[in-house]
Amino acid sequence: VIQGASFGRLVSVGDLQIDRGSGEVIRDRTRAQNLPVPNGSDEALDPVVRRAHPPLTADPEVDTLVTHYRARAAPLASRPVARLAATFDRRPSDGGDHAAGRLIADAHLAATRAAGARIAFTNPGGVRGDLVARPPHGDVTFGDVFTQQPFGNSLVTLTLSGTQLKQLLESQWSRRGDRVRFLQPSRGFSYAWADDRPWGERVDPASLQLDGMRIDPQGRYRVTVNSFLAAGGDSFALLRDADERVGGPLDVDALASYLRAAGSAGPVAPDPVARIRRIRAGE
């Protein structure tokens, strides 16, 4: 399986040599490399890289298709959704959650309350951009919302026990210790974790709270995630086996609806309060 970065920035090329007799791959002769795609769309690209790989001239046929469908999508993409008081960015708190993730999780929770949801999580890799408050009034459009949630995942509400909730949070860290993916939690849910504890024991069980009440290990809680996570994506395999599943709307529609509703009373402001707390060694 090969993936060349994201947003079409790289093409991954793999060269395999096969033993004609056995049909086996000759591993020490296998080569793989990532080739930059200089499409000229990334304004933040390193100047050194830009000089080494100047933007290519657009293919006329592809450019015609892109221009056509950009025009077709423009009425929907430019439709106003809400006004923001400030940008919802992806700068993580010390604990690991961020304003953009908190916003999306809150939207998912609001969209699935009817299915009994009390907690919602979204994966950080699914938050594909900041939601920027454009001057002069902080306007955001459906196109902005789609850029932040572009995958077309639907929402799934399922049931987890309190014990499973803790197991889910523990699985944010890889066993080898080379990866951590903090699920972004919805309003009302909070916990703390310690960076000096062993794998599988980093989350403080006494800190797990929902609406100010400690999570009951034997309790059952309705939890909303996107369909990618519900299928075990990002190595959250526990969610794949969760039961009592109910489908919900698309994640992008849930976010747009939430912003419209919240924006009816004025510009929507980011929640500055972290929902995940890090306990440092010695505390």
XYZ file of C-alpha atoms in Angstrom:
283
model
C 0.000 0.000 0.000
C 1.449 3.352 -1.049
C 0.171 6.824 -0.355
C 1.961 9.866 -1.706
C 1.430 12.404 1.083
C -1.882 14.290 0.716
C -3.603 16.858 -1.494
C -1.828 15.415 -4.547
C 1.529 16.831 -3.479
C 3.489 13.654 -4.233
C 3.367 10.687 -6.583
C 4.829 7.540 -5.022
C 6.648 5.259 -7.459
C 7.569 1.701 -6.487
C 9.844 -0.532 -8.579
C 9.704 -4.251 -7.811
C 11.902 -7.005 -9.175
C 10.304 -10.443 -9.272
C 12.148 -13.759 -9.280
C 10.855 -15.435 -12.453
C 11.291 -18.895 -10.972
C 9.668 -18.469 -7.556
C 7.442 -15.487 -8.249
C 8.738 -13.862 -5.045
C 9.654 -10.188 -4.740
C 13.410 -9.654 -4.515
C 13.292 -7.311 -1.550
C 16.838 -5.972 -1.657
C 16.256 -4.793 -5.221
C 12.970 -3.067 -4.446
C 13.019 0.721 -4.686
C 10.444 3.359 -3.835
C 10.532 7.129 -4.108
C 8.222 10.086 -3.732
C 8.154 12.563 -6.603
C 6.915 16.128 -5.956
C 3.931 17.320 -7.977
C 4.613 21.041 -8.565
C 1.045 22.182 -9.149
C 1.714 25.720 -7.961
C -1.275 25.768 -5.606
C 0.604 25.698 -2.317
C 1.575 29.282 -1.506
C 3.379 28.146 1.649
C 5.721 25.861 -0.301
C 9.375 26.164 0.639
C 11.054 28.549 -1.854
C 13.902 26.049 -2.314
C 11.433 23.346 -3.301
C 9.549 25.758 -5.559
C 12.764 26.668 -7.387
C 13.724 23.018 -7.785
C 10.232 22.034 -8.931
C 8.580 25.025 -10.626
C 4.835 24.728 -11.294
C 3.931 22.832 -14.418
C 1.760 24.235 -17.177
C -1.764 22.938 -16.770
C -2.865 20.218 -19.163
C -5.465 21.962 -21.392
C -8.002 19.133 -21.258
C -7.794 18.725 -17.488
C -7.783 22.497 -16.985
C -10.995 22.755 -19.007
C -12.662 20.120 -16.814
C -11.523 21.806 -13.603
C -12.709 25.213 -14.794
C -16.089 23.775 -15.807
C -16.776 22.030 -12.504
C -15.415 24.897 -10.418
C -18.015 27.119 -12.068
C -20.746 24.520 -11.510
C -19.834 24.194 -7.823
C -19.417 27.920 -7.199
C -23.041 28.679 -6.179
C -22.919 26.033 -3.446
C -19.309 26.680 -2.433
C -19.877 30.418 -2.050
C -23.091 30.089 -0.052
C -22.701 31.863 3.331
C -22.932 29.614 6.387
C -22.090 31.800 9.387
C -19.831 34.486 10.765
C -16.945 33.662 13.060
C -15.626 35.765 15.906
C -12.176 34.214 15.399
C -10.471 31.439 13.486
C -10.997 27.828 14.579
C -7.467 26.496 14.193
C -5.681 23.178 14.710
C -3.060 24.338 17.181
C -3.246 21.676 19.894
C -3.575 22.401 23.574
C -1.013 20.846 25.886
C -3.383 17.900 26.227
C -3.890 17.392 22.495
C -7.275 18.827 21.533
C -7.762 21.994 19.464
C -10.429 24.533 18.589
C -11.204 23.088 15.142
C -11.554 19.584 16.552
C -13.738 20.749 19.412
C -16.022 22.540 16.946
C -16.455 19.489 14.725
C -17.047 17.138 17.646
C -19.690 19.517 19.029
C -21.371 19.619 15.621
C -21.425 15.823 15.400
C -22.909 15.575 18.870
C -25.620 18.122 18.106
C -26.536 16.314 14.871
C -27.037 12.952 16.606
C -28.700 13.848 19.890
C -31.877 12.238 18.572
C -29.972 8.936 18.321
C -29.121 9.234 22.010
C -25.579 10.559 21.552
C -23.933 11.950 24.664
C -20.324 12.044 23.467
C -18.755 12.605 20.044
C -15.217 12.178 18.774
C -13.550 13.102 15.516
C -10.136 11.974 14.326
C -7.496 14.698 13.950
C -6.547 13.511 10.463
C -10.101 14.162 9.324
C -9.834 17.866 10.208
C -8.239 19.003 6.972
C -7.898 22.719 7.598
C -8.523 25.671 9.863
C -11.865 27.426 9.626
C -10.714 30.965 8.979
C -12.680 34.066 9.909
C -12.422 36.121 6.724
C -12.234 39.888 7.007
C -13.997 42.162 7.402
C -16.886 40.343 9.094
C -15.587 36.804 9.691
C -17.731 35.211 6.987
C -17.336 31.512 6.180
C -18.930 29.693 3.253
C -19.983 26.127 2.584
C -16.806 25.812 0.518
C -14.767 26.661 3.623
C -16.667 24.062 5.640
C -16.185 21.465 2.899
C -12.446 22.158 2.833
C -12.320 21.352 6.541
C -14.480 18.198 6.202
C -13.974 16.960 2.603
C -14.281 13.179 2.869
C -18.036 12.711 2.743
C -18.119 10.525 5.854
C -21.468 9.881 7.463
C -21.987 9.921 11.214
C -22.506 6.735 13.203
C -23.824 6.605 16.763
C -22.916 3.458 18.699
C -22.731 2.220 22.267
C -19.611 1.805 24.393
C -19.214 0.867 28.019
C -17.217 3.097 30.321
C -14.434 0.519 30.242
C -14.447 0.540 26.436
C -14.297 4.337 26.431
C -11.072 4.201 28.407
C -9.707 1.473 26.115
C -10.554 3.638 23.117
C -8.620 6.561 24.542
C -5.659 4.351 25.433
C -5.475 3.234 21.798
C -4.643 6.803 20.767
C -1.009 5.859 21.488
C 0.707 3.206 19.391
C 2.206 0.307 21.283
C 5.661 1.159 19.876
C 5.333 4.724 21.155
C 5.987 6.321 17.760
C 2.491 7.690 17.167
C -0.320 9.412 18.992
C -3.613 10.508 17.457
C -5.770 12.443 19.890
C -9.461 12.003 19.239
C -11.095 15.404 19.446
C -13.875 15.297 22.080
C -17.213 17.058 22.271
C -18.302 19.530 24.931
C -18.993 18.011 28.346
C -16.484 15.176 28.034
C -13.025 15.519 29.556
C -10.117 13.490 30.874
C -6.426 13.680 31.788
C -3.459 11.586 30.738
C 0.077 11.201 32.048
C 3.102 11.122 29.788
C 5.226 9.002 32.148
C 2.870 6.046 32.431
C 3.226 2.840 30.398
C 1.269 2.054 27.261
C -2.315 1.101 28.065
C -2.304 2.981 31.370
C -1.802 6.612 30.341
C -5.384 7.799 30.854
C -6.249 8.585 34.464
C -9.487 6.642 35.054
C -10.549 8.986 37.846
C -10.423 11.936 35.440
C -12.895 10.574 32.892
C -15.971 12.778 33.189
C -19.149 13.496 31.288
C -21.128 16.605 32.229
C -19.281 16.789 35.543
C -19.983 13.155 36.491
C -17.342 10.454 36.590
C -17.614 7.857 33.825
C -18.956 4.571 35.210
C -16.845 1.641 33.919
C -20.001 -0.479 33.803
C -22.169 2.261 32.321
C -23.241 2.345 28.683
C -22.754 5.510 26.665
C -23.975 6.510 23.215
C -21.015 7.817 21.225
C -20.926 9.409 17.766
C -17.984 9.076 15.383
C -17.631 9.356 11.624
C -17.985 6.291 9.422
C -14.210 6.078 8.903
C -13.647 5.676 12.637
C -16.674 3.416 13.025
C -15.025 0.993 10.585
C -11.867 0.903 12.704
C -9.950 3.594 10.825
C -6.728 5.087 12.236
C -6.224 1.843 14.191
C -9.237 2.436 16.455
C -10.286 -1.189 15.993
C -12.466 -1.208 19.106
C -15.057 0.936 17.316
C -15.440 -1.629 14.545
C -17.051 -4.080 16.958
C -19.262 -1.609 18.853
C -22.986 -2.386 18.726
C -26.354 -0.592 18.577
C -25.319 1.417 15.522
C -27.497 4.142 14.056
C -26.541 6.094 10.935
C -26.634 9.856 10.762
C -26.042 12.732 8.315
C -22.870 13.558 6.431
C -20.198 15.127 8.632
C -19.928 18.231 6.425
C -23.700 18.799 6.568
C -23.678 18.377 10.347
C -20.969 21.005 10.657
C -22.698 23.452 8.321
C -26.014 23.052 10.166
C -24.343 23.519 13.532
C -22.621 26.713 12.421
C -25.851 28.120 10.955
C -27.715 27.444 14.194
C -24.941 28.793 16.408
C -24.475 31.796 14.134
C -28.101 32.865 14.351
C -27.276 34.639 17.629
C -24.132 36.325 16.333
C -20.562 35.455 15.315
C -19.487 31.990 16.460
C -16.522 32.011 18.833
C -14.070 29.142 19.426
C -14.257 27.359 22.758
C -10.874 28.190 24.348
C -11.153 25.610 27.138
C -9.178 22.414 26.550
C -11.051 19.171 27.158
C -7.939 17.007 27.447
C -5.396 17.680 30.176
C -1.819 16.457 30.236
C -0.348 15.412 33.585
C 3.370 15.953 33.384
C 5.895 13.791 35.184
C 6.106 14.761 38.835
C 2.656 16.329 39.084
